[in-house]
Amino acid sequence: MAKLDSAQIARYADMFSAMGTEPRLRIVRLLLTAHPEGLVAGEIGEELDIPNSTLSHHLDKLKNEDLIAMQREGTFLRYTANTSALEELLGFLYAECCTRSNAVEPKKVLCCR
Amino acid sequence: MAKLDSAQIARYADMFSAMGTEPRLRIVRLLLTAHPEGLVAGEIGEELDIPNSTLSHHLDKLKNEDLIAMQREGTFLRYTANTSALEELLGFLYAECCTRSNAVEPKKVLCCR
DNA sequence: GCTATATTTCGATTATTCTGGAAATACTGG
DNA sequence: CCAGTATTTCCAGAATAATCGAAATATAGC
């Protein structure tokens, strides 16, 4: 297993932090549900009942951590979950818990394929 | 799959938040490496070079989110990773990413048993 | 009980984050 | 180019979090 340097650990911490708030965790969940089409900002805000500017800040944070992606569609901005980043985060957590230390047994968490 | 209520989502958010800081993520990693024996507070502080009181706050937060456990050993306090909680968090993330939405393919993350 | 060690709690400072109204920007269709 | 809609940025306030020295607490051994 590759050794993790300080920057990488900090990055994972930032990703966890980005998911570490109820509104943002809800946003990610919602985008996963709507995957791969995603949703435009207005739909997210309406569904989760979050004011425009507040939502925009949350989306910005998630985007900065690369957990979601954005693409313009005319006057709309469509947001989608970034599956590779989530994959990476999941892989990190899995590696820490199961591979690196054998602290958690994989089979308890997942049933493969 | 059981439907997640607001309190549960908030709880997962809090767990992510607890891991969402570099010092605390390092602490969890260190305790996983030392699992199942764990480490006493002083050892953690020395290894990660964190002042007493700062460390104590971090440990308190992790303990509040049930990510670590503590037991007294004479004048020492031994901390251990709480594998069930980590298991649960890993399971949640897995379910969100892979089961619920099929956004991430399990085999990309893990190689089962 | 006193001393020594380990760790927490107190207290206070600084930094960061969350929130949301109002103004600005971006785009579309006429 | 103007009106209309979508969304962001600006700004500011309030709340929360991170930090750490110093004082307090807990335990052990003598």
mmCIF file with all atom_site columns, N, CA, C and O in Angstrom, chain B residues 24-72:
data_model
loop_
_atom_site.group_PDB
_atom_site.id
_atom_site.type_symbol
_atom_site.label_atom_id
_atom_site.label_alt_id
_atom_site.label_comp_id
_atom_site.label_asym_id
_atom_site.label_entity_id
_atom_site.label_seq_id
_atom_site.pdbx_PDB_ins_code
_atom_site.Cartn_x
_atom_site.Cartn_y
_atom_site.Cartn_z
_atom_site.occupancy
_atom_site.B_iso_or_equiv
_atom_site.pdbx_formal_charge
_atom_site.auth_seq_id
_atom_site.auth_comp_id
_atom_site.auth_asym_id
_atom_site.auth_atom_id
_atom_site.pdbx_PDB_model_num
ATOM 1   N N  . ARG B 1 24 ? -7.332  14.912 13.855 1.00 0.00 ? 24 ARG B N  1
ATOM 2   C CA . ARG B 1 24 ? -8.213  13.828 14.293 1.00 0.00 ? 24 ARG B CA 1
ATOM 3   C C  . ARG B 1 24 ? -8.157  12.636 13.355 1.00 0.00 ? 24 ARG B C  1
ATOM 4   O O  . ARG B 1 24 ? -8.213  11.484 13.795 1.00 0.00 ? 24 ARG B O  1
ATOM 5   N N  . LEU B 1 25 ? -8.034  12.905 12.070 1.00 0.00 ? 25 LEU B N  1
ATOM 6   C CA . LEU B 1 25 ? -7.907  11.780 11.142 1.00 0.00 ? 25 LEU B CA 1
ATOM 7   C C  . LEU B 1 25 ? -6.630  11.004 11.429 1.00 0.00 ? 25 LEU B C  1
ATOM 8   O O  . LEU B 1 25 ? -6.593  9.772  11.381 1.00 0.00 ? 25 LEU B O  1
ATOM 9   N N  . ARG B 1 26 ? -5.574  11.741 11.777 1.00 0.00 ? 26 ARG B N  1
ATOM 10  C CA . ARG B 1 26 ? -4.320  11.079 12.148 1.00 0.00 ? 26 ARG B CA 1
ATOM 11  C C  . ARG B 1 26 ? -4.486  10.234 13.400 1.00 0.00 ? 26 ARG B C  1
ATOM 12  O O  . ARG B 1 26 ? -3.927  9.145  13.510 1.00 0.00 ? 26 ARG B O  1
ATOM 13  N N  . ILE B 1 27 ? -5.217  10.766 14.351 1.00 0.00 ? 27 ILE B N  1
ATOM 14  C CA . ILE B 1 27 ? -5.441  10.019 15.587 1.00 0.00 ? 27 ILE B CA 1
ATOM 15  C C  . ILE B 1 27 ? -6.152  8.702  15.298 1.00 0.00 ? 27 ILE B C  1
ATOM 16  O O  . ILE B 1 27 ? -5.738  7.633  15.772 1.00 0.00 ? 27 ILE B O  1
ATOM 17  N N  . VAL B 1 28 ? -7.194  8.771  14.473 1.00 0.00 ? 28 VAL B N  1
ATOM 18  C CA . VAL B 1 28 ? -7.934  7.548  14.157 1.00 0.00 ? 28 VAL B CA 1
ATOM 19  C C  . VAL B 1 28 ? -7.038  6.551  13.433 1.00 0.00 ? 28 VAL B C  1
ATOM 20  O O  . VAL B 1 28 ? -7.022  5.358  13.755 1.00 0.00 ? 28 VAL B O  1
ATOM 21  N N  . ARG B 1 29 ? -6.273  7.064  12.486 1.00 0.00 ? 29 ARG B N  1
ATOM 22  C CA . ARG B 1 29 ? -5.349  6.188  11.756 1.00 0.00 ? 29 ARG B CA 1
ATOM 23  C C  . ARG B 1 29 ? -4.354  5.523  12.703 1.00 0.00 ? 29 ARG B C  1
ATOM 24  O O  . ARG B 1 29 ? -4.094  4.329  12.615 1.00 0.00 ? 29 ARG B O  1
ATOM 25  N N  . LEU B 1 30 ? -3.827  6.336  13.600 1.00 0.00 ? 30 LEU B N  1
ATOM 26  C CA . LEU B 1 30 ? -2.843  5.808  14.545 1.00 0.00 ? 30 LEU B CA 1
ATOM 27  C C  . LEU B 1 30 ? -3.447  4.724  15.417 1.00 0.00 ? 30 LEU B C  1
ATOM 28  O O  . LEU B 1 30 ? -2.836  3.676  15.659 1.00 0.00 ? 30 LEU B O  1
ATOM 29  N N  . LEU B 1 31 ? -4.666  4.968  15.875 1.00 0.00 ? 31 LEU B N  1
ATOM 30  C CA . LEU B 1 31 ? -5.320  3.976  16.726 1.00 0.00 ? 31 LEU B CA 1
ATOM 31  C C  . LEU B 1 31 ? -5.664  2.712  15.961 1.00 0.00 ? 31 LEU B C  1
ATOM 32  O O  . LEU B 1 31 ? -5.656  1.613  16.522 1.00 0.00 ? 31 LEU B O  1
ATOM 33  N N  . LEU B 1 32 ? -5.953  2.861  14.672 1.00 0.00 ? 32 LEU B N  1
ATOM 34  C CA . LEU B 1 32 ? -6.212  1.669  13.864 1.00 0.00 ? 32 LEU B CA 1
ATOM 35  C C  . LEU B 1 32 ? -4.936  0.855  13.676 1.00 0.00 ? 32 LEU B C  1
ATOM 36  O O  . LEU B 1 32 ? -4.954  -0.377 13.715 1.00 0.00 ? 32 LEU B O  1
ATOM 37  N N  . THR B 1 33 ? -3.835  1.578  13.505 1.00 0.00 ? 33 THR B N  1
ATOM 38  C CA . THR B 1 33 ? -2.551  0.885  13.376 1.00 0.00 ? 33 THR B CA 1
ATOM 39  C C  . THR B 1 33 ? -2.237  0.119  14.658 1.00 0.00 ? 33 THR B C  1
ATOM 40  O O  . THR B 1 33 ? -1.689  -0.976 14.610 1.00 0.00 ? 33 THR B O  1
ATOM 41  N N  . ALA B 1 34 ? -2.598  0.708  15.770 1.00 0.00 ? 34 ALA B N  1
ATOM 42  C CA . ALA B 1 34 ? -2.284  0.108  17.066 1.00 0.00 ? 34 ALA B CA 1
ATOM 43  C C  . ALA B 1 34 ? -3.378  -0.839 17.539 1.00 0.00 ? 34 ALA B C  1
ATOM 44  O O  . ALA B 1 34 ? -3.330  -1.339 18.660 1.00 0.00 ? 34 ALA B O  1
ATOM 45  N N  . HIS B 1 35 ? -4.349  -1.067 16.697 1.00 0.00 ? 35 HIS B N  1
ATOM 46  C CA . HIS B 1 35 ? -5.472  -1.907 17.098 1.00 0.00 ? 35 HIS B CA 1
ATOM 47  C C  . HIS B 1 35 ? -5.050  -3.356 17.272 1.00 0.00 ? 35 HIS B C  1
ATOM 48  O O  . HIS B 1 35 ? -4.185  -3.825 16.539 1.00 0.00 ? 35 HIS B O  1
ATOM 49  N N  . PRO B 1 36 ? -5.618  -4.111 18.214 1.00 0.00 ? 36 PRO B N  1
ATOM 50  C CA . PRO B 1 36 ? -6.691  -3.707 19.124 1.00 0.00 ? 36 PRO B CA 1
ATOM 51  C C  . PRO B 1 36 ? -6.198  -3.174 20.471 1.00 0.00 ? 36 PRO B C  1
ATOM 52  O O  . PRO B 1 36 ? -7.015  -2.817 21.291 1.00 0.00 ? 36 PRO B O  1
ATOM 53  N N  . GLU B 1 37 ? -4.869  -3.116 20.635 1.00 0.00 ? 37 GLU B N  1
ATOM 54  C CA . GLU B 1 37 ? -4.359  -2.659 21.929 1.00 0.00 ? 37 GLU B CA 1
ATOM 55  C C  . GLU B 1 37 ? -4.674  -1.185 22.183 1.00 0.00 ? 37 GLU B C  1
ATOM 56  O O  . GLU B 1 37 ? -4.954  -0.789 23.299 1.00 0.00 ? 37 GLU B O  1
ATOM 57  N N  . GLY B 1 38 ? -4.587  -0.396 21.115 1.00 0.00 ? 38 GLY B N  1
ATOM 58  C CA . GLY B 1 38 ? -4.766  1.034  21.277 1.00 0.00 ? 38 GLY B CA 1
ATOM 59  C C  . GLY B 1 38 ? -3.544  1.691  21.874 1.00 0.00 ? 38 GLY B C  1
ATOM 60  O O  . GLY B 1 38 ? -2.468  1.073  21.965 1.00 0.00 ? 38 GLY B O  1
ATOM 61  N N  . LEU B 1 39 ? -3.683  2.918  22.299 1.00 0.00 ? 39 LEU B N  1
ATOM 62  C CA . LEU B 1 39 ? -2.571  3.677  22.864 1.00 0.00 ? 39 LEU B CA 1
ATOM 63  C C  . LEU B 1 39 ? -3.083  4.539  24.006 1.00 0.00 ? 39 LEU B C  1
ATOM 64  O O  . LEU B 1 39 ? -4.255  4.934  24.024 1.00 0.00 ? 39 LEU B O  1
ATOM 65  N N  . VAL B 1 40 ? -2.190  4.855  24.925 1.00 0.00 ? 40 VAL B N  1
ATOM 66  C CA . VAL B 1 40 ? -2.576  5.787  25.977 1.00 0.00 ? 40 VAL B CA 1
ATOM 67  C C  . VAL B 1 40 ? -2.371  7.202  25.452 1.00 0.00 ? 40 VAL B C  1
ATOM 68  O O  . VAL B 1 40 ? -1.603  7.433  24.504 1.00 0.00 ? 40 VAL B O  1
ATOM 69  N N  . ALA B 1 41 ? -3.086  8.139  26.060 1.00 0.00 ? 41 ALA B N  1
ATOM 70  C CA . ALA B 1 41 ? -3.120  9.507  25.555 1.00 0.00 ? 41 ALA B CA 1
ATOM 71  C C  . ALA B 1 41 ? -1.732  10.079 25.305 1.00 0.00 ? 41 ALA B C  1
ATOM 72  O O  . ALA B 1 41 ? -1.461  10.670 24.255 1.00 0.00 ? 41 ALA B O  1
ATOM 73  N N  . GLY B 1 42 ? -0.849  9.867  26.274 1.00 0.00 ? 42 GLY B N  1
ATOM 74  C CA . GLY B 1 42 ? 0.496   10.413 26.150 1.00 0.00 ? 42 GLY B CA 1
ATOM 75  C C  . GLY B 1 42 ? 1.220   9.924  24.914 1.00 0.00 ? 42 GLY B C  1
ATOM 76  O O  . GLY B 1 42 ? 1.925   10.693 24.253 1.00 0.00 ? 42 GLY B O  1
ATOM 77  N N  . GLU B 1 43 ? 1.042   8.657  24.602 1.00 0.00 ? 43 GLU B N  1
ATOM 78  C CA . GLU B 1 43 ? 1.692   8.088  23.417 1.00 0.00 ? 43 GLU B CA 1
ATOM 79  C C  . GLU B 1 43 ? 1.167   8.751  22.146 1.00 0.00 ? 43 GLU B C  1
ATOM 80  O O  . GLU B 1 43 ? 1.936   9.051  21.221 1.00 0.00 ? 43 GLU B O  1
ATOM 81  N N  . ILE B 1 44 ? -0.126  8.963  22.101 1.00 0.00 ? 44 ILE B N  1
ATOM 82  C CA . ILE B 1 44 ? -0.722  9.617  20.934 1.00 0.00 ? 44 ILE B CA 1
ATOM 83  C C  . ILE B 1 44 ? -0.164  11.023 20.770 1.00 0.00 ? 44 ILE B C  1
ATOM 84  O O  . ILE B 1 44 ? 0.266   11.417 19.689 1.00 0.00 ? 44 ILE B O  1
ATOM 85  N N  . GLY B 1 45 ? -0.154  11.753 21.882 1.00 0.00 ? 45 GLY B N  1
ATOM 86  C CA . GLY B 1 45 ? 0.325   13.122 21.838 1.00 0.00 ? 45 GLY B CA 1
ATOM 87  C C  . GLY B 1 45 ? 1.768   13.222 21.399 1.00 0.00 ? 45 GLY B C  1
ATOM 88  O O  . GLY B 1 45 ? 2.139   14.125 20.641 1.00 0.00 ? 45 GLY B O  1
ATOM 89  N N  . GLU B 1 46 ? 2.574   12.276 21.887 1.00 0.00 ? 46 GLU B N  1
ATOM 90  C CA . GLU B 1 46 ? 3.987   12.301 21.542 1.00 0.00 ? 46 GLU B CA 1
ATOM 91  C C  . GLU B 1 46 ? 4.189   11.949 20.074 1.00 0.00 ? 46 GLU B C  1
ATOM 92  O O  . GLU B 1 46 ? 4.900   12.637 19.336 1.00 0.00 ? 46 GLU B O  1
ATOM 93  N N  . GLU B 1 47 ? 3.499   10.898 19.649 1.00 0.00 ? 47 GLU B N  1
ATOM 94  C CA . GLU B 1 47 ? 3.628   10.436 18.264 1.00 0.00 ? 47 GLU B CA 1
ATOM 95  C C  . GLU B 1 47 ? 3.196   11.516 17.278 1.00 0.00 ? 47 GLU B C  1
ATOM 96  O O  . GLU B 1 47 ? 3.831   11.718 16.239 1.00 0.00 ? 47 GLU B O  1
ATOM 97  N N  . LEU B 1 48 ? 2.125   12.212 17.598 1.00 0.00 ? 48 LEU B N  1
ATOM 98  C CA . LEU B 1 48 ? 1.583   13.188 16.645 1.00 0.00 ? 48 LEU B CA 1
ATOM 99  C C  . LEU B 1 48 ? 1.985   14.617 16.975 1.00 0.00 ? 48 LEU B C  1
ATOM 100 O O  . LEU B 1 48 ? 1.609   15.546 16.262 1.00 0.00 ? 48 LEU B O  1
ATOM 101 N N  . ASP B 1 49 ? 2.700   14.769 18.079 1.00 0.00 ? 49 ASP B N  1
ATOM 102 C CA . ASP B 1 49 ? 3.190   16.079 18.469 1.00 0.00 ? 49 ASP B CA 1
ATOM 103 C C  . ASP B 1 49 ? 2.054   17.091 18.646 1.00 0.00 ? 49 ASP B C  1
ATOM 104 O O  . ASP B 1 49 ? 2.028   18.144 18.004 1.00 0.00 ? 49 ASP B O  1
ATOM 105 N N  . ILE B 1 50 ? 1.140   16.717 19.512 1.00 0.00 ? 50 ILE B N  1
ATOM 106 C CA . ILE B 1 50 ? -0.008  17.571 19.817 1.00 0.00 ? 50 ILE B CA 1
ATOM 107 C C  . ILE B 1 50 ? 0.017   17.880 21.307 1.00 0.00 ? 50 ILE B C  1
ATOM 108 O O  . ILE B 1 50 ? 0.162   16.960 22.125 1.00 0.00 ? 50 ILE B O  1
ATOM 109 N N  . PRO B 1 51 ? -0.117  19.144 21.694 1.00 0.00 ? 51 PRO B N  1
ATOM 110 C CA . PRO B 1 51 ? -0.109  19.519 23.110 1.00 0.00 ? 51 PRO B CA 1
ATOM 111 C C  . PRO B 1 51 ? -1.241  18.832 23.870 1.00 0.00 ? 51 PRO B C  1
ATOM 112 O O  . PRO B 1 51 ? -2.303  18.537 23.306 1.00 0.00 ? 51 PRO B O  1
ATOM 113 N N  . ASN B 1 52 ? -1.001  18.603 25.139 1.00 0.00 ? 52 ASN B N  1
ATOM 114 C CA . ASN B 1 52 ? -1.948  17.907 26.003 1.00 0.00 ? 52 ASN B CA 1
ATOM 115 C C  . ASN B 1 52 ? -3.392  18.336 25.842 1.00 0.00 ? 52 ASN B C  1
ATOM 116 O O  . ASN B 1 52 ? -4.256  17.532 25.521 1.00 0.00 ? 52 ASN B O  1
ATOM 117 N N  . SER B 1 53 ? -3.634  19.601 26.075 1.00 0.00 ? 53 SER B N  1
ATOM 118 C CA . SER B 1 53 ? -5.027  20.030 26.145 1.00 0.00 ? 53 SER B CA 1
ATOM 119 C C  . SER B 1 53 ? -5.689  19.959 24.768 1.00 0.00 ? 53 SER B C  1
ATOM 120 O O  . SER B 1 53 ? -6.847  19.584 24.656 1.00 0.00 ? 53 SER B O  1
ATOM 121 N N  . THR B 1 54 ? -4.926  20.297 23.742 1.00 0.00 ? 54 THR B N  1
ATOM 122 C CA . THR B 1 54 ? -5.472  20.196 22.389 1.00 0.00 ? 54 THR B CA 1
ATOM 123 C C  . THR B 1 54 ? -5.853  18.749 22.080 1.00 0.00 ? 54 THR B C  1
ATOM 124 O O  . THR B 1 54 ? -6.958  18.468 21.590 1.00 0.00 ? 54 THR B O  1
ATOM 125 N N  . LEU B 1 55 ? -4.934  17.860 22.395 1.00 0.00 ? 55 LEU B N  1
ATOM 126 C CA . LEU B 1 55 ? -5.199  16.440 22.160 1.00 0.00 ? 55 LEU B CA 1
ATOM 127 C C  . LEU B 1 55 ? -6.444  15.996 22.893 1.00 0.00 ? 55 LEU B C  1
ATOM 128 O O  . LEU B 1 55 ? -7.299  15.283 22.342 1.00 0.00 ? 55 LEU B O  1
ATOM 129 N N  . SER B 1 56 ? -6.562  16.440 24.126 1.00 0.00 ? 56 SER B N  1
ATOM 130 C CA . SER B 1 56 ? -7.685  16.006 24.947 1.00 0.00 ? 56 SER B CA 1
ATOM 131 C C  . SER B 1 56 ? -9.017  16.413 24.312 1.00 0.00 ? 56 SER B C  1
ATOM 132 O O  . SER B 1 56 ? -9.987  15.653 24.327 1.00 0.00 ? 56 SER B O  1
ATOM 133 N N  . HIS B 1 57 ? -9.033  17.615 23.733 1.00 0.00 ? 57 HIS B N  1
ATOM 134 C CA . HIS B 1 57 ? -10.263 18.059 23.059 1.00 0.00 ? 57 HIS B CA 1
ATOM 135 C C  . HIS B 1 57 ? -10.578 17.187 21.850 1.00 0.00 ? 57 HIS B C  1
ATOM 136 O O  . HIS B 1 57 ? -11.726 16.816 21.623 1.00 0.00 ? 57 HIS B O  1
ATOM 137 N N  . HIS B 1 58 ? -9.546  16.883 21.090 1.00 0.00 ? 58 HIS B N  1
ATOM 138 C CA . HIS B 1 58 ? -9.766  16.055 19.908 1.00 0.00 ? 58 HIS B CA 1
ATOM 139 C C  . HIS B 1 58 ? -10.275 14.663 20.305 1.00 0.00 ? 58 HIS B C  1
ATOM 140 O O  . HIS B 1 58 ? -11.205 14.129 19.705 1.00 0.00 ? 58 HIS B O  1
ATOM 141 N N  . LEU B 1 59 ? -9.629  14.105 21.314 1.00 0.00 ? 59 LEU B N  1
ATOM 142 C CA . LEU B 1 59 ? -10.058 12.784 21.771 1.00 0.00 ? 59 LEU B CA 1
ATOM 143 C C  . LEU B 1 59 ? -11.493 12.831 22.267 1.00 0.00 ? 59 LEU B C  1
ATOM 144 O O  . LEU B 1 59 ? -12.282 11.905 22.038 1.00 0.00 ? 59 LEU B O  1
ATOM 145 N N  . ASP B 1 60 ? -11.825 13.925 22.913 1.00 0.00 ? 60 ASP B N  1
ATOM 146 C CA . ASP B 1 60 ? -13.178 14.079 23.435 1.00 0.00 ? 60 ASP B CA 1
ATOM 147 C C  . ASP B 1 60 ? -14.195 14.085 22.295 1.00 0.00 ? 60 ASP B C  1
ATOM 148 O O  . ASP B 1 60 ? -15.229 13.418 22.364 1.00 0.00 ? 60 ASP B O  1
ATOM 149 N N  . LYS B 1 61 ? -13.865 14.815 21.254 1.00 0.00 ? 61 LYS B N  1
ATOM 150 C CA . LYS B 1 61 ? -14.779 14.874 20.108 1.00 0.00 ? 61 LYS B CA 1
ATOM 151 C C  . LYS B 1 61 ? -14.952 13.499 19.463 1.00 0.00 ? 61 LYS B C  1
ATOM 152 O O  . LYS B 1 61 ? -16.067 13.077 19.171 1.00 0.00 ? 61 LYS B O  1
ATOM 153 N N  . LEU B 1 62 ? -13.855 12.831 19.260 1.00 0.00 ? 62 LEU B N  1
ATOM 154 C CA . LEU B 1 62 ? -13.924 11.496 18.661 1.00 0.00 ? 62 LEU B CA 1
ATOM 155 C C  . LEU B 1 62 ? -14.712 10.535 19.552 1.00 0.00 ? 62 LEU B C  1
ATOM 156 O O  . LEU B 1 62 ? -15.466 9.698  19.065 1.00 0.00 ? 62 LEU B O  1
ATOM 157 N N  . LYS B 1 63 ? -14.529 10.698 20.847 1.00 0.00 ? 63 LYS B N  1
ATOM 158 C CA . LYS B 1 63 ? -15.244 9.835  21.786 1.00 0.00 ? 63 LYS B CA 1
ATOM 159 C C  . LYS B 1 63 ? -16.732 10.158 21.785 1.00 0.00 ? 63 LYS B C  1
ATOM 160 O O  . LYS B 1 63 ? -17.575 9.263  21.828 1.00 0.00 ? 63 LYS B O  1
ATOM 161 N N  . ASN B 1 64 ? -17.045 11.433 21.691 1.00 0.00 ? 64 ASN B N  1
ATOM 162 C CA . ASN B 1 64 ? -18.455 11.825 21.636 1.00 0.00 ? 64 ASN B CA 1
ATOM 163 C C  . ASN B 1 64 ? -19.163 11.241 20.426 1.00 0.00 ? 64 ASN B C  1
ATOM 164 O O  . ASN B 1 64 ? -20.344 10.910 20.498 1.00 0.00 ? 64 ASN B O  1
ATOM 165 N N  . GLU B 1 65 ? -18.455 11.160 19.336 1.00 0.00 ? 65 GLU B N  1
ATOM 166 C CA . GLU B 1 65 ? -19.054 10.574 18.133 1.00 0.00 ? 65 GLU B CA 1
ATOM 167 C C  . GLU B 1 65 ? -18.910 9.068  18.130 1.00 0.00 ? 65 GLU B C  1
ATOM 168 O O  . GLU B 1 65 ? -19.239 8.406  17.146 1.00 0.00 ? 65 GLU B O  1
ATOM 169 N N  . ASP B 1 66 ? -18.359 8.544  19.205 1.00 0.00 ? 66 ASP B N  1
ATOM 170 C CA . ASP B 1 66 ? -18.276 7.105  19.406 1.00 0.00 ? 66 ASP B CA 1
ATOM 171 C C  . ASP B 1 66 ? -17.297 6.433  18.441 1.00 0.00 ? 66 ASP B C  1
ATOM 172 O O  . ASP B 1 66 ? -17.384 5.230  18.208 1.00 0.00 ? 66 ASP B O  1
ATOM 173 N N  . LEU B 1 67 ? -16.393 7.225  17.900 1.00 0.00 ? 67 LEU B N  1
ATOM 174 C CA . LEU B 1 67 ? -15.430 6.656  16.965 1.00 0.00 ? 67 LEU B CA 1
ATOM 175 C C  . LEU B 1 67 ? -14.265 6.011  17.693 1.00 0.00 ? 67 LEU B C  1
ATOM 176 O O  . LEU B 1 67 ? -13.553 5.179  17.132 1.00 0.00 ? 67 LEU B O  1
ATOM 177 N N  . ILE B 1 68 ? -14.058 6.417  18.932 1.00 0.00 ? 68 ILE B N  1
ATOM 178 C CA . ILE B 1 68 ? -13.029 5.790  19.751 1.00 0.00 ? 68 ILE B CA 1
ATOM 179 C C  . ILE B 1 68 ? -13.606 5.510  21.134 1.00 0.00 ? 68 ILE B C  1
ATOM 180 O O  . ILE B 1 68 ? -14.636 6.068  21.510 1.00 0.00 ? 68 ILE B O  1
ATOM 181 N N  . ALA B 1 69 ? -12.931 4.631  21.849 1.00 0.00 ? 69 ALA B N  1
ATOM 182 C CA . ALA B 1 69 ? -13.362 4.311  23.207 1.00 0.00 ? 69 ALA B CA 1
ATOM 183 C C  . ALA B 1 69 ? -12.194 4.525  24.147 1.00 0.00 ? 69 ALA B C  1
ATOM 184 O O  . ALA B 1 69 ? -11.036 4.576  23.718 1.00 0.00 ? 69 ALA B O  1
ATOM 185 N N  . MET B 1 70 ? -12.487 4.679  25.411 1.00 0.00 ? 70 MET B N  1
ATOM 186 C CA . MET B 1 70 ? -11.456 4.988  26.392 1.00 0.00 ? 70 MET B CA 1
ATOM 187 C C  . MET B 1 70 ? -11.597 4.057  27.581 1.00 0.00 ? 70 MET B C  1
ATOM 188 O O  . MET B 1 70 ? -12.700 3.718  27.984 1.00 0.00 ? 70 MET B O  1
ATOM 189 N N  . GLN B 1 71 ? -10.474 3.613  28.128 1.00 0.00 ? 71 GLN B N  1
ATOM 190 C CA . GLN B 1 71 ? -10.555 2.903  29.398 1.00 0.00 ? 71 GLN B CA 1
ATOM 191 C C  . GLN B 1 71 ? -9.356  3.273  30.256 1.00 0.00 ? 71 GLN B C  1
ATOM 192 O O  . GLN B 1 71 ? -8.250  3.471  29.749 1.00 0.00 ? 71 GLN B O  1
ATOM 193 N N  . ARG B 1 72 ? -9.603  3.381  31.516 1.00 0.00 ? 72 ARG B N  1
ATOM 194 C CA . ARG B 1 72 ? -8.539  3.790  32.421 1.00 0.00 ? 72 ARG B CA 1
ATOM 195 C C  . ARG B 1 72 ? -7.635  2.612  32.757 1.00 0.00 ? 72 ARG B C  1
ATOM 196 O O  . ARG B 1 72 ? -8.103  1.490  32.927 1.00 0.00 ? 72 ARG B O  1
#
